[in-house]
Amino acid sequence: MDTPSAADARPPREIARQVESVGVAKASTPTTTLLLLAMLAGAFISLGALFFTVVVTQSTLGMGVTRLLGGLAFCLGLVLVVVAGAELFTGNSLLAMAWASGRIGTGAIVRNWALAYLGNVIGCVGTVTFVLWAGTAKMAGGAVGTTAIEIARAKALLPPGEAFARGVLCNALVCLAVWLTLGGRTVSDKILAILFPIAAFVTMGFEHSIANWFFLPFGLALDAGAMVTVAGAAWNLVWVTAGNIVGGTLLVAGVYWVAYLRKPG
């Protein structure tokens, strides 16, 4: 049998073991480190969201192509998270594999998710502040700001069931992207692994809770006409966050744990 070279992608069973080990390490990350890295992740995802907003503004290429290009731009966020190093709440749904194997306790996983979410929110809101200060919304004669308001309004008007389902599907793809990056061995491997799942979820209109912590506050801050309601934004974040948890823990971590890590018997 040929010995795999260092350039070969890791097989799925090996990825599953790596995800489990990474989950154990993440669960014991010191609080200050976790919060700082989570703040970075919020900022990174926000920059990807802003990149998306600028790219789709005034596009005449048609809905599908425009959203695809925007989705490729949005990939900036997860590329920075994975390659530069940061703690993203949605990707950390994969800690459920280490929990299912009994290698971390419930308290450890709740602590990680709570601190990661808090840090992500701080990073997103902080980025919104800087983007407003920078006047990015004024680009293209204010068209970027108009696009940001329209994005926020559409999200705030989503019915709860749709927001939840879009959150489930979104984080299934986000966690699959993270899963694929762990199969790669080089930076270029990891970037390529991110592009298709992330561009897909954006193109298909699925909902990412941390990205929405940029889109919604940004839209609200620009919305002089009160087209976006605070209540609608809050409900979106609640339902999308719940959907993200289900999509990441059950559809990815849960399925792969049963397939590769569950002890028979």
mmCIF file of C-alpha atoms in Angstrom:
data_model
loop_
_atom_site.group_PDB
_atom_site.id
_atom_site.type_symbol
_atom_site.label_atom_id
_atom_site.label_comp_id
_atom_site.label_asym_id
_atom_site.label_seq_id
_atom_site.Cartn_x
_atom_site.Cartn_y
_atom_site.Cartn_z
ATOM 1 C CA MET A 1 0.000 0.000 0.000
ATOM 2 C CA ASP A 2 1.306 3.447 -0.905
ATOM 3 C CA THR A 3 2.188 5.739 1.974
ATOM 4 C CA PRO A 4 0.260 9.061 1.795
ATOM 5 C CA SER A 5 2.506 12.022 1.055
ATOM 6 C CA ALA A 6 2.442 15.261 3.006
ATOM 7 C CA ALA A 7 0.610 16.835 0.063
ATOM 8 C CA ASP A 8 -2.349 14.448 0.235
ATOM 9 C CA ALA A 9 -5.591 15.589 1.825
ATOM 10 C CA ARG A 10 -6.442 13.933 5.116
ATOM 11 C CA PRO A 11 -9.190 11.301 4.787
ATOM 12 C CA PRO A 12 -12.543 11.936 6.507
ATOM 13 C CA ARG A 13 -11.899 9.529 9.400
ATOM 14 C CA GLU A 14 -8.654 11.331 10.209
ATOM 15 C CA ILE A 15 -10.411 14.702 9.957
ATOM 16 C CA ALA A 16 -12.993 13.479 12.477
ATOM 17 C CA ARG A 17 -10.272 12.576 14.970
ATOM 18 C CA GLN A 18 -8.600 15.939 14.391
ATOM 19 C CA VAL A 19 -11.875 17.824 14.928
ATOM 20 C CA GLU A 20 -12.310 15.966 18.215
ATOM 21 C CA SER A 21 -8.784 16.846 19.374
ATOM 22 C CA VAL A 22 -9.142 20.476 18.299
ATOM 23 C CA GLY A 23 -12.408 20.624 20.245
ATOM 24 C CA VAL A 24 -10.640 19.496 23.412
ATOM 25 C CA ALA A 25 -7.980 22.174 22.936
ATOM 26 C CA LYS A 26 -10.525 24.912 22.214
ATOM 27 C CA ALA A 27 -12.556 23.992 25.301
ATOM 28 C CA SER A 28 -9.538 24.724 27.515
ATOM 29 C CA THR A 29 -8.534 28.018 25.881
ATOM 30 C CA PRO A 30 -7.933 30.713 28.545
ATOM 31 C CA THR A 31 -10.755 33.239 28.813
ATOM 32 C CA THR A 32 -8.744 36.296 27.747
ATOM 33 C CA THR A 33 -7.294 34.505 24.728
ATOM 34 C CA LEU A 34 -10.681 33.150 23.697
ATOM 35 C CA LEU A 35 -12.356 36.549 23.960
ATOM 36 C CA LEU A 36 -9.621 38.320 21.993
ATOM 37 C CA LEU A 37 -9.629 35.708 19.231
ATOM 38 C CA ALA A 38 -13.435 35.810 19.146
ATOM 39 C CA MET A 39 -13.376 39.594 18.768
ATOM 40 C CA LEU A 40 -10.998 39.150 15.833
ATOM 41 C CA ALA A 41 -13.355 36.622 14.266
ATOM 42 C CA GLY A 42 -16.278 39.044 14.570
ATOM 43 C CA ALA A 43 -14.204 41.740 12.894
ATOM 44 C CA PHE A 44 -13.056 39.342 10.136
ATOM 45 C CA ILE A 45 -16.594 38.181 9.346
ATOM 46 C CA SER A 46 -17.760 41.809 9.375
ATOM 47 C CA LEU A 47 -15.109 42.747 6.819
ATOM 48 C CA GLY A 48 -16.309 39.882 4.632
ATOM 49 C CA ALA A 49 -19.897 41.124 5.034
ATOM 50 C CA LEU A 50 -18.884 44.664 4.110
ATOM 51 C CA PHE A 51 -16.958 43.342 1.099
ATOM 52 C CA PHE A 52 -20.127 41.500 0.026
ATOM 53 C CA THR A 53 -22.203 44.685 0.405
ATOM 54 C CA VAL A 54 -19.865 46.748 -1.754
ATOM 55 C CA VAL A 55 -19.545 44.061 -4.453
ATOM 56 C CA VAL A 56 -23.306 43.563 -4.932
ATOM 57 C CA THR A 57 -24.107 47.298 -4.941
ATOM 58 C CA GLN A 58 -25.450 48.490 -8.321
ATOM 59 C CA SER A 59 -24.565 45.208 -10.027
ATOM 60 C CA THR A 60 -26.345 44.610 -13.343
ATOM 61 C CA LEU A 61 -25.164 41.012 -13.775
ATOM 62 C CA GLY A 62 -28.377 39.359 -12.604
ATOM 63 C CA MET A 63 -29.313 37.932 -9.215
ATOM 64 C CA GLY A 64 -27.420 34.634 -9.377
ATOM 65 C CA VAL A 65 -24.129 35.945 -10.722
ATOM 66 C CA THR A 66 -24.240 38.995 -8.457
ATOM 67 C CA ARG A 67 -24.796 36.889 -5.348
ATOM 68 C CA LEU A 68 -22.088 34.439 -6.431
ATOM 69 C CA LEU A 69 -19.563 37.257 -6.755
ATOM 70 C CA GLY A 70 -20.733 38.636 -3.425
ATOM 71 C CA GLY A 71 -20.388 35.180 -1.892
ATOM 72 C CA LEU A 72 -16.807 34.886 -3.113
ATOM 73 C CA ALA A 73 -16.108 38.292 -1.573
ATOM 74 C CA PHE A 74 -17.707 37.199 1.720
ATOM 75 C CA CYS A 75 -15.248 34.267 1.852
ATOM 76 C CA LEU A 76 -12.675 36.810 3.018
ATOM 77 C CA GLY A 77 -14.136 36.493 6.520
ATOM 78 C CA LEU A 78 -13.633 32.746 7.003
ATOM 79 C CA VAL A 79 -10.289 32.798 5.189
ATOM 80 C CA LEU A 80 -9.044 35.273 7.789
ATOM 81 C CA VAL A 81 -10.576 33.260 10.638
ATOM 82 C CA VAL A 82 -8.952 29.997 9.550
ATOM 83 C CA VAL A 83 -5.604 31.175 8.212
ATOM 84 C CA ALA A 84 -4.889 34.112 10.535
ATOM 85 C CA GLY A 85 -6.430 32.331 13.518
ATOM 86 C CA ALA A 86 -9.601 33.340 15.368
ATOM 87 C CA GLU A 87 -12.538 31.856 17.285
ATOM 88 C CA LEU A 88 -15.834 31.842 15.409
ATOM 89 C CA PHE A 89 -18.982 30.787 17.267
ATOM 90 C CA THR A 90 -20.568 29.069 14.276
ATOM 91 C CA GLY A 91 -17.483 27.020 13.428
ATOM 92 C CA ASN A 92 -17.105 26.069 17.076
ATOM 93 C CA SER A 93 -20.306 24.046 16.763
ATOM 94 C CA LEU A 94 -17.890 21.250 15.848
ATOM 95 C CA LEU A 95 -16.876 21.056 19.527
ATOM 96 C CA ALA A 96 -19.968 18.877 19.830
ATOM 97 C CA MET A 97 -17.868 15.960 18.535
ATOM 98 C CA ALA A 98 -15.499 16.143 21.510
ATOM 99 C CA TRP A 99 -18.536 16.470 23.807
ATOM 100 C CA ALA A 100 -20.226 13.427 22.266
ATOM 101 C CA SER A 101 -17.052 11.402 22.825
ATOM 102 C CA GLY A 102 -17.017 12.439 26.484
ATOM 103 C CA ARG A 103 -13.707 14.294 26.171
ATOM 104 C CA ILE A 104 -15.200 17.624 27.277
ATOM 105 C CA GLY A 105 -18.129 18.352 29.570
ATOM 106 C CA THR A 106 -21.295 20.325 28.967
ATOM 107 C CA GLY A 107 -19.987 23.241 31.011
ATOM 108 C CA ALA A 108 -16.857 23.483 28.864
ATOM 109 C CA ILE A 109 -18.744 23.596 25.587
ATOM 110 C CA VAL A 110 -21.285 26.137 26.894
ATOM 111 C CA ARG A 111 -18.430 28.304 28.185
ATOM 112 C CA ASN A 112 -16.677 28.224 24.812
ATOM 113 C CA TRP A 113 -19.819 29.044 22.854
ATOM 114 C CA ALA A 114 -20.852 31.845 25.232
ATOM 115 C CA LEU A 115 -17.439 33.534 25.198
ATOM 116 C CA ALA A 116 -17.009 33.042 21.458
ATOM 117 C CA TYR A 117 -20.441 34.521 20.758
ATOM 118 C CA LEU A 118 -19.822 37.475 23.090
ATOM 119 C CA GLY A 119 -16.445 38.169 21.532
ATOM 120 C CA ASN A 120 -17.837 37.840 18.017
ATOM 121 C CA VAL A 121 -20.586 40.362 18.805
ATOM 122 C CA ILE A 122 -18.081 42.836 20.238
ATOM 123 C CA GLY A 123 -15.924 42.458 17.141
ATOM 124 C CA CYS A 124 -18.888 42.975 14.820
ATOM 125 C CA VAL A 125 -20.246 46.034 16.621
ATOM 126 C CA GLY A 126 -16.777 47.521 16.856
ATOM 127 C CA THR A 127 -16.304 47.050 13.112
ATOM 128 C CA VAL A 128 -19.660 48.702 12.429
ATOM 129 C CA THR A 129 -18.439 51.700 14.426
ATOM 130 C CA PHE A 130 -15.246 52.005 12.393
ATOM 131 C CA VAL A 131 -17.048 51.491 9.076
ATOM 132 C CA LEU A 132 -19.509 54.279 9.940
ATOM 133 C CA TRP A 133 -16.598 56.488 10.952
ATOM 134 C CA ALA A 134 -14.848 55.690 7.653
ATOM 135 C CA GLY A 135 -17.910 56.755 5.654
ATOM 136 C CA THR A 136 -17.923 53.597 3.558
ATOM 137 C CA ALA A 137 -21.701 53.865 3.149
ATOM 138 C CA LYS A 138 -21.183 57.022 1.090
ATOM 139 C CA MET A 139 -19.453 55.125 -1.716
ATOM 140 C CA ALA A 140 -21.162 55.255 -5.134
ATOM 141 C CA GLY A 141 -23.094 58.344 -4.106
ATOM 142 C CA GLY A 142 -24.573 56.625 -1.074
ATOM 143 C CA ALA A 143 -25.604 53.475 -2.968
ATOM 144 C CA VAL A 144 -23.565 51.264 -0.639
ATOM 145 C CA GLY A 145 -25.527 52.625 2.317
ATOM 146 C CA THR A 146 -28.807 52.006 0.501
ATOM 147 C CA THR A 147 -27.765 48.414 -0.175
ATOM 148 C CA ALA A 148 -26.839 47.933 3.488
ATOM 149 C CA ILE A 149 -30.281 49.151 4.586
ATOM 150 C CA GLU A 150 -32.016 46.862 2.078
ATOM 151 C CA ILE A 151 -30.013 43.864 3.296
ATOM 152 C CA ALA A 152 -30.860 44.609 6.929
ATOM 153 C CA ARG A 153 -34.529 45.197 6.156
ATOM 154 C CA ALA A 154 -34.850 41.891 4.305
ATOM 155 C CA LYS A 155 -33.292 40.042 7.223
ATOM 156 C CA ALA A 156 -35.458 41.794 9.825
ATOM 157 C CA LEU A 157 -38.609 40.852 7.888
ATOM 158 C CA LEU A 158 -37.825 37.130 7.645
ATOM 159 C CA PRO A 159 -40.488 34.931 9.294
ATOM 160 C CA PRO A 160 -39.102 32.932 12.249
ATOM 161 C CA GLY A 161 -39.386 29.562 10.495
ATOM 162 C CA GLU A 162 -37.506 30.792 7.439
ATOM 163 C CA ALA A 163 -34.821 32.458 9.557
ATOM 164 C CA PHE A 164 -34.342 29.230 11.538
ATOM 165 C CA ALA A 165 -34.192 26.990 8.446
ATOM 166 C CA ARG A 166 -31.784 29.335 6.680
ATOM 167 C CA GLY A 167 -29.636 29.316 9.811
ATOM 168 C CA VAL A 168 -29.580 25.516 9.861
ATOM 169 C CA LEU A 169 -28.518 25.283 6.226
ATOM 170 C CA CYS A 170 -25.985 28.080 6.574
ATOM 171 C CA ASN A 171 -24.044 26.568 9.435
ATOM 172 C CA ALA A 172 -24.105 23.123 7.906
ATOM 173 C CA LEU A 173 -22.127 24.642 5.031
ATOM 174 C CA VAL A 174 -19.913 26.761 7.306
ATOM 175 C CA CYS A 175 -18.977 23.733 9.419
ATOM 176 C CA LEU A 176 -18.388 21.683 6.287
ATOM 177 C CA ALA A 177 -16.040 24.418 5.100
ATOM 178 C CA VAL A 178 -14.142 24.243 8.405
ATOM 179 C CA TRP A 179 -14.160 20.439 8.157
ATOM 180 C CA LEU A 180 -12.639 20.611 4.670
ATOM 181 C CA THR A 181 -9.919 23.043 5.801
ATOM 182 C CA LEU A 182 -8.803 20.459 8.355
ATOM 183 C CA GLY A 183 -8.401 18.021 5.480
ATOM 184 C CA GLY A 184 -5.944 20.347 3.760
ATOM 185 C CA ARG A 185 -2.281 20.715 4.654
ATOM 186 C CA THR A 186 -1.342 24.028 3.020
ATOM 187 C CA VAL A 187 -2.700 27.570 3.138
ATOM 188 C CA SER A 188 -3.859 27.290 -0.481
ATOM 189 C CA ASP A 189 -5.643 24.009 0.371
ATOM 190 C CA LYS A 190 -7.519 25.725 3.183
ATOM 191 C CA ILE A 191 -8.511 28.745 1.110
ATOM 192 C CA LEU A 192 -9.809 26.573 -1.714
ATOM 193 C CA ALA A 193 -11.756 24.440 0.779
ATOM 194 C CA ILE A 194 -13.528 27.555 2.051
ATOM 195 C CA LEU A 195 -14.556 29.045 -1.294
ATOM 196 C CA PHE A 196 -17.275 26.687 -2.511
ATOM 197 C CA PRO A 197 -19.280 26.048 0.723
ATOM 198 C CA ILE A 198 -19.200 29.697 1.817
ATOM 199 C CA ALA A 199 -19.925 31.156 -1.622
ATOM 200 C CA ALA A 200 -22.779 28.638 -1.867
ATOM 201 C CA PHE A 201 -24.490 29.616 1.382
ATOM 202 C CA VAL A 202 -24.279 33.304 0.533
ATOM 203 C CA THR A 203 -25.506 32.799 -3.024
ATOM 204 C CA MET A 204 -28.477 30.750 -1.809
ATOM 205 C CA GLY A 205 -29.473 33.341 0.803
ATOM 206 C CA PHE A 206 -28.834 31.345 3.980
ATOM 207 C CA GLU A 207 -28.380 33.148 7.298
ATOM 208 C CA HIS A 208 -25.223 33.461 9.433
ATOM 209 C CA SER A 209 -25.792 34.822 12.930
ATOM 210 C CA ILE A 210 -22.383 36.467 13.339
ATOM 211 C CA ALA A 211 -22.491 38.097 9.910
ATOM 212 C CA ASN A 212 -25.947 39.381 10.851
ATOM 213 C CA TRP A 213 -24.410 41.087 13.874
ATOM 214 C CA PHE A 214 -22.714 43.289 11.282
ATOM 215 C CA PHE A 215 -25.459 43.539 8.653
ATOM 216 C CA LEU A 216 -28.269 44.408 11.078
ATOM 217 C CA PRO A 217 -26.531 47.015 13.301
ATOM 218 C CA PHE A 218 -24.979 48.592 10.182
ATOM 219 C CA GLY A 219 -28.351 48.837 8.475
ATOM 220 C CA LEU A 220 -30.024 50.138 11.629
ATOM 221 C CA ALA A 221 -27.361 52.832 12.065
ATOM 222 C CA LEU A 222 -27.886 54.063 8.502
ATOM 223 C CA ASP A 223 -31.675 53.748 8.441
ATOM 224 C CA ALA A 224 -32.952 57.286 8.835
ATOM 225 C CA GLY A 225 -36.299 56.226 7.347
ATOM 226 C CA ALA A 226 -36.921 53.553 10.005
ATOM 227 C CA MET A 227 -37.271 50.774 7.422
ATOM 228 C CA VAL A 228 -35.490 48.331 9.761
ATOM 229 C CA THR A 229 -37.009 47.619 13.173
ATOM 230 C CA VAL A 230 -34.987 46.742 16.247
ATOM 231 C CA ALA A 231 -37.520 44.031 17.147
ATOM 232 C CA GLY A 232 -37.225 42.451 13.699
ATOM 233 C CA ALA A 233 -33.435 42.517 13.919
ATOM 234 C CA ALA A 234 -33.494 40.934 17.390
ATOM 235 C CA TRP A 235 -35.826 38.121 16.343
ATOM 236 C CA ASN A 236 -33.686 37.417 13.304
ATOM 237 C CA LEU A 237 -30.617 37.023 15.511
ATOM 238 C CA VAL A 238 -32.452 34.720 17.928
ATOM 239 C CA TRP A 239 -33.831 32.377 15.284
ATOM 240 C CA VAL A 240 -30.746 32.377 13.069
ATOM 241 C CA THR A 241 -28.481 31.661 16.053
ATOM 242 C CA ALA A 242 -30.698 28.726 17.033
ATOM 243 C CA GLY A 243 -30.627 27.439 13.468
ATOM 244 C CA ASN A 244 -26.856 27.790 13.282
ATOM 245 C CA ILE A 245 -26.460 25.683 16.432
ATOM 246 C CA VAL A 246 -28.688 22.931 15.056
ATOM 247 C CA GLY A 247 -27.040 22.941 11.636
ATOM 248 C CA GLY A 248 -23.511 22.726 12.992
ATOM 249 C CA THR A 249 -24.013 20.348 15.905
ATOM 250 C CA LEU A 250 -26.509 17.897 14.426
ATOM 251 C CA LEU A 251 -26.054 17.948 10.659
ATOM 252 C CA VAL A 252 -22.249 18.030 10.663
ATOM 253 C CA ALA A 253 -20.723 17.215 14.059
ATOM 254 C CA GLY A 254 -23.461 14.729 14.977
ATOM 255 C CA VAL A 255 -23.535 12.900 11.659
ATOM 256 C CA TYR A 256 -19.752 12.579 11.405
ATOM 257 C CA TRP A 257 -19.441 11.528 15.041
ATOM 258 C CA VAL A 258 -21.874 8.670 14.467
ATOM 259 C CA ALA A 259 -20.128 7.720 11.215
ATOM 260 C CA TYR A 260 -16.522 7.782 12.450
ATOM 261 C CA LEU A 261 -16.152 8.151 16.220
ATOM 262 C CA ARG A 262 -19.069 6.321 17.833
ATOM 263 C CA LYS A 263 -17.915 3.194 19.628
ATOM 264 C CA PRO A 264 -19.745 0.122 18.299
ATOM 265 C CA GLY A 265 -22.020 -1.830 20.536
#
